[in-house]
Coordinates of C-alpha atoms in Angstrom, one line a residue:
Chain A
S1 CA -16.9 -6.6 -57.2
Q2 CA -15.9 -4.9 -60.4
Q3 CA -14.0 -7.4 -62.7
G4 CA -13.4 -5.1 -65.7
E5 CA -12.4 -1.5 -65.6
E6 CA -12.7 0.7 -68.7
D7 CA -10.3 3.5 -69.6
P8 CA -10.8 6.4 -70.2
Q9 CA -13.9 7.2 -68.2
A10 CA -14.9 9.8 -70.8
L11 CA -13.9 10.4 -74.4
S12 CA -14.9 13.3 -76.6
I13 CA -14.1 13.3 -80.3
Q14 CA -15.1 14.7 -83.6
E15 CA -17.2 12.8 -86.2
G16 CA -14.9 10.8 -88.5
E17 CA -12.2 10.3 -85.9
N18 CA -11.5 6.9 -84.4
A19 CA -12.4 6.1 -80.8
T20 CA -10.4 3.6 -78.7
M21 CA -11.5 2.3 -75.3
N22 CA -9.6 0.0 -73.1
C23 CA -10.6 -2.6 -70.6
S24 CA -8.5 -4.3 -67.9
Y25 CA -9.6 -7.3 -65.8
K26 CA -8.2 -9.3 -63.0
T27 CA -8.9 -13.0 -63.2
S28 CA -8.9 -15.6 -65.9
I29 CA -11.8 -15.5 -68.4
N30 CA -13.5 -17.6 -71.0
N31 CA -14.6 -14.6 -73.0
L32 CA -14.9 -10.9 -73.0
Q33 CA -17.8 -8.9 -74.3
W34 CA -18.4 -5.3 -75.2
Y35 CA -21.8 -3.6 -74.8
R36 CA -23.2 -0.2 -75.6
Q37 CA -25.8 1.8 -73.6
N38 CA -27.6 4.7 -74.9
S39 CA -28.9 7.2 -72.4
G40 CA -32.0 5.9 -70.6
R41 CA -31.8 2.5 -72.3
G42 CA -30.7 -1.0 -71.6
L43 CA -27.3 -2.4 -72.6
V44 CA -27.0 -3.8 -76.1
H45 CA -24.4 -6.5 -76.9
L46 CA -21.9 -5.5 -79.5
I47 CA -19.2 -8.2 -79.8
L48 CA -17.8 -11.2 -78.0
I49 CA -14.2 -12.3 -78.1
R50 CA -13.1 -15.7 -76.7
S51 CA -10.0 -16.2 -74.7
N52 CA -8.3 -18.1 -77.5
E53 CA -8.9 -15.2 -80.0
R54 CA -6.7 -12.1 -80.3
E55 CA -8.7 -9.9 -82.6
K56 CA -12.3 -9.7 -83.9
H57 CA -14.1 -7.4 -86.3
S58 CA -17.7 -6.4 -86.7
G59 CA -18.4 -3.6 -89.1
R60 CA -16.7 -0.5 -87.8
L61 CA -15.8 -2.2 -84.6
R62 CA -12.4 -3.9 -83.9
V63 CA -11.8 -5.7 -80.6
T64 CA -8.4 -7.0 -79.4
L65 CA -7.7 -9.2 -76.5
D66 CA -4.4 -9.7 -74.7
T67 CA -4.8 -12.4 -72.1
S68 CA -1.2 -12.1 -70.9
K69 CA -1.9 -8.4 -70.0
K70 CA -5.5 -9.1 -69.0
S71 CA -6.6 -6.3 -71.3
S72 CA -8.9 -5.6 -74.2
S73 CA -9.5 -2.7 -76.5
L74 CA -12.5 -1.6 -78.5
L75 CA -11.8 0.5 -81.6
I76 CA -14.7 2.3 -83.4
T77 CA -13.5 3.6 -86.8
A78 CA -14.9 6.6 -88.6
S79 CA -17.1 7.5 -85.7
R80 CA -20.5 9.0 -86.1
A81 CA -22.6 11.2 -83.9
A82 CA -24.9 8.2 -83.4
D83 CA -22.1 6.4 -81.7
T84 CA -22.5 8.7 -78.7
A85 CA -23.2 6.3 -75.8
S86 CA -21.5 4.5 -72.9
Y87 CA -19.5 1.5 -73.7
F88 CA -18.9 -1.4 -71.2
C89 CA -16.7 -4.4 -71.2
A90 CA -18.0 -7.5 -69.4
T91 CA -16.0 -10.6 -68.5
D92 CA -17.2 -13.9 -67.1
L93 CA -15.9 -13.7 -63.6
G94 CA -13.4 -16.5 -63.2
G95 CA -14.9 -18.4 -66.0
S96 CA -18.3 -18.5 -64.4
Y97 CA -20.3 -17.4 -67.4
I98 CA -21.8 -14.6 -65.3
P99 CA -21.3 -11.3 -67.2
T100 CA -19.6 -8.9 -64.8
F101 CA -19.3 -5.3 -66.0
G102 CA -16.9 -2.4 -65.6
R103 CA -18.0 1.2 -65.0
G104 CA -18.0 2.1 -68.6
T105 CA -16.5 4.7 -71.0
S106 CA -18.8 7.6 -71.9
L107 CA -18.2 8.5 -75.6
I108 CA -19.4 11.7 -77.1
V109 CA -19.0 12.2 -80.9
H110 CA -19.5 15.8 -82.0
P111 CA -21.0 16.3 -85.4
Chain B
D1 CA -39.4 -12.1 -79.9
A2 CA -40.1 -8.8 -78.1
G3 CA -36.8 -9.1 -76.1
V4 CA -36.6 -8.9 -72.3
I5 CA -39.6 -7.1 -70.9
Q6 CA -39.4 -5.2 -67.6
S7 CA -42.2 -3.4 -65.8
P8 CA -42.8 -0.9 -64.6
R9 CA -40.4 1.5 -66.5
H10 CA -40.6 4.0 -63.8
E11 CA -41.5 3.7 -60.1
V12 CA -41.7 6.4 -57.5
T13 CA -42.5 5.3 -54.0
E14 CA -42.3 6.5 -50.5
M15 CA -39.7 5.2 -48.1
G16 CA -40.9 2.2 -46.2
Q17 CA -43.2 1.0 -49.0
E18 CA -42.8 -2.4 -50.7
V19 CA -41.6 -2.3 -54.3
T20 CA -41.9 -5.2 -56.8
L21 CA -40.1 -5.1 -60.1
R22 CA -41.0 -7.6 -62.8
C23 CA -39.1 -9.3 -65.7
K24 CA -40.0 -11.5 -68.6
P25 CA -36.9 -13.0 -70.1
I26 CA -36.5 -14.1 -73.8
S27 CA -38.3 -17.4 -74.4
G28 CA -35.8 -20.2 -74.4
H29 CA -33.1 -18.4 -72.4
N30 CA -32.1 -20.4 -69.3
S31 CA -30.2 -17.8 -67.3
L32 CA -31.6 -14.6 -65.8
F33 CA -29.7 -11.8 -64.1
W34 CA -30.8 -8.8 -62.0
Y35 CA -28.4 -5.8 -62.1
R36 CA -28.6 -2.4 -60.4
Q37 CA -27.0 0.7 -62.0
T38 CA -26.1 3.9 -60.2
M39 CA -23.6 6.6 -60.9
M40 CA -21.6 5.9 -57.8
R41 CA -21.3 2.1 -58.1
G42 CA -21.8 1.4 -61.8
L43 CA -23.6 -1.8 -62.8
E44 CA -23.8 -4.3 -60.0
L45 CA -24.9 -7.9 -60.2
L46 CA -27.6 -8.6 -57.6
I47 CA -28.7 -12.2 -58.3
Y48 CA -28.4 -14.9 -61.0
F49 CA -30.8 -17.7 -61.8
N50 CA -30.1 -20.7 -64.0
N51 CA -33.1 -22.8 -65.0
N52 CA -35.2 -20.9 -62.5
V53 CA -33.0 -21.7 -59.6
P54 CA -31.1 -19.0 -57.7
I55 CA -27.4 -19.7 -58.1
D56 CA -25.6 -16.7 -56.7
D57 CA -27.3 -14.0 -54.6
S58 CA -24.2 -12.7 -53.0
G59 CA -24.8 -9.3 -54.6
M60 CA -28.1 -8.7 -52.9
P61 CA -27.4 -5.8 -50.7
E62 CA -29.3 -6.9 -47.6
D63 CA -32.3 -8.9 -46.4
R64 CA -34.7 -6.2 -47.6
F65 CA -34.1 -7.5 -51.2
S66 CA -35.5 -10.7 -52.4
A67 CA -35.9 -12.3 -55.9
K68 CA -38.0 -15.1 -57.2
M69 CA -38.3 -17.0 -60.5
P70 CA -41.4 -19.2 -60.2
N71 CA -41.2 -20.3 -63.9
A72 CA -39.0 -19.9 -66.9
S73 CA -40.9 -16.8 -68.2
F74 CA -41.2 -14.6 -65.1
S75 CA -39.0 -13.2 -62.3
T76 CA -39.6 -10.6 -59.6
L77 CA -37.2 -8.5 -57.5
K78 CA -38.8 -7.2 -54.3
I79 CA -37.6 -4.5 -51.9
Q80 CA -39.3 -4.4 -48.6
P81 CA -39.1 -1.9 -47.0
S82 CA -37.6 0.5 -49.6
E83 CA -35.1 3.2 -48.6
P84 CA -34.0 6.3 -50.5
R85 CA -30.5 4.7 -51.1
D86 CA -32.3 2.0 -53.2
S87 CA -33.0 4.6 -55.8
A88 CA -31.3 3.3 -59.0
V89 CA -32.1 1.8 -62.4
Y90 CA -32.7 -2.0 -62.1
F91 CA -32.0 -4.1 -65.1
C92 CA -33.0 -7.6 -65.9
A93 CA -31.0 -9.6 -68.5
S94 CA -31.2 -13.1 -69.9
T95 CA -28.7 -15.3 -71.7
P96 CA -29.3 -18.3 -74.0
G97 CA -27.1 -20.5 -72.0
G98 CA -24.4 -23.0 -72.9
L99 CA -21.6 -21.4 -74.8
R100 CA -23.7 -18.5 -75.7
T101 CA -23.2 -16.0 -72.9
E102 CA -24.2 -12.7 -74.6
A103 CA -26.7 -10.9 -72.3
F104 CA -29.9 -9.4 -73.6
F105 CA -31.1 -6.6 -71.4
G106 CA -34.5 -5.1 -70.7
Q107 CA -35.0 -1.4 -70.8
G108 CA -34.8 -1.2 -67.0
T109 CA -36.9 0.1 -64.2
R110 CA -36.0 3.5 -62.8
L111 CA -36.8 3.4 -59.1
T112 CA -37.0 6.6 -57.0
V113 CA -37.6 6.2 -53.3
V114 CA -38.5 9.5 -51.6

């Protein structure tokens, strides 16, 4: 079953703009992770945020977590054409440490 | 480390044939996952091993699917007999274990059953 669901399903922006993707989940978690998938490739881990954290940064990435709303957001600032990819959130289903993925947001950054 | 290695990268087979997908996890990782990705269903967890032992296979679609992990450095996912609806990209991923739960994915095997 799908634990996390990303929103929007697709996002198209111009280079230099910020991209925001959201993830909602259903059950309690230990942590939430964001991954990136380029076309035809495997998923690559971007960032992990633990349930007791509210915000985390890594380079141009900013992740927030609101456990009361069971939601997270991924912000990519100053986007580049190379950021074009699908982005997935993954939660550990019910604290099981098994990464369970949503359906992803497809991001297109136009140069 | 070369990362998670999957083989083959592409497999085209006829309906009814047996298909075996292979995975070599990252050395030292103690958890291994098999996922299936399709446009319709997204990324589905098929089975999860911890220290070579299958822990959760509730995602395996039916008895035609089986998975083994004979040792810490090798796992297989077998489909027998294969059907066209099995066409998908199959990913293997491993995690270090303990509090480190970030998954490292292989490049996937694109399976086409005709």
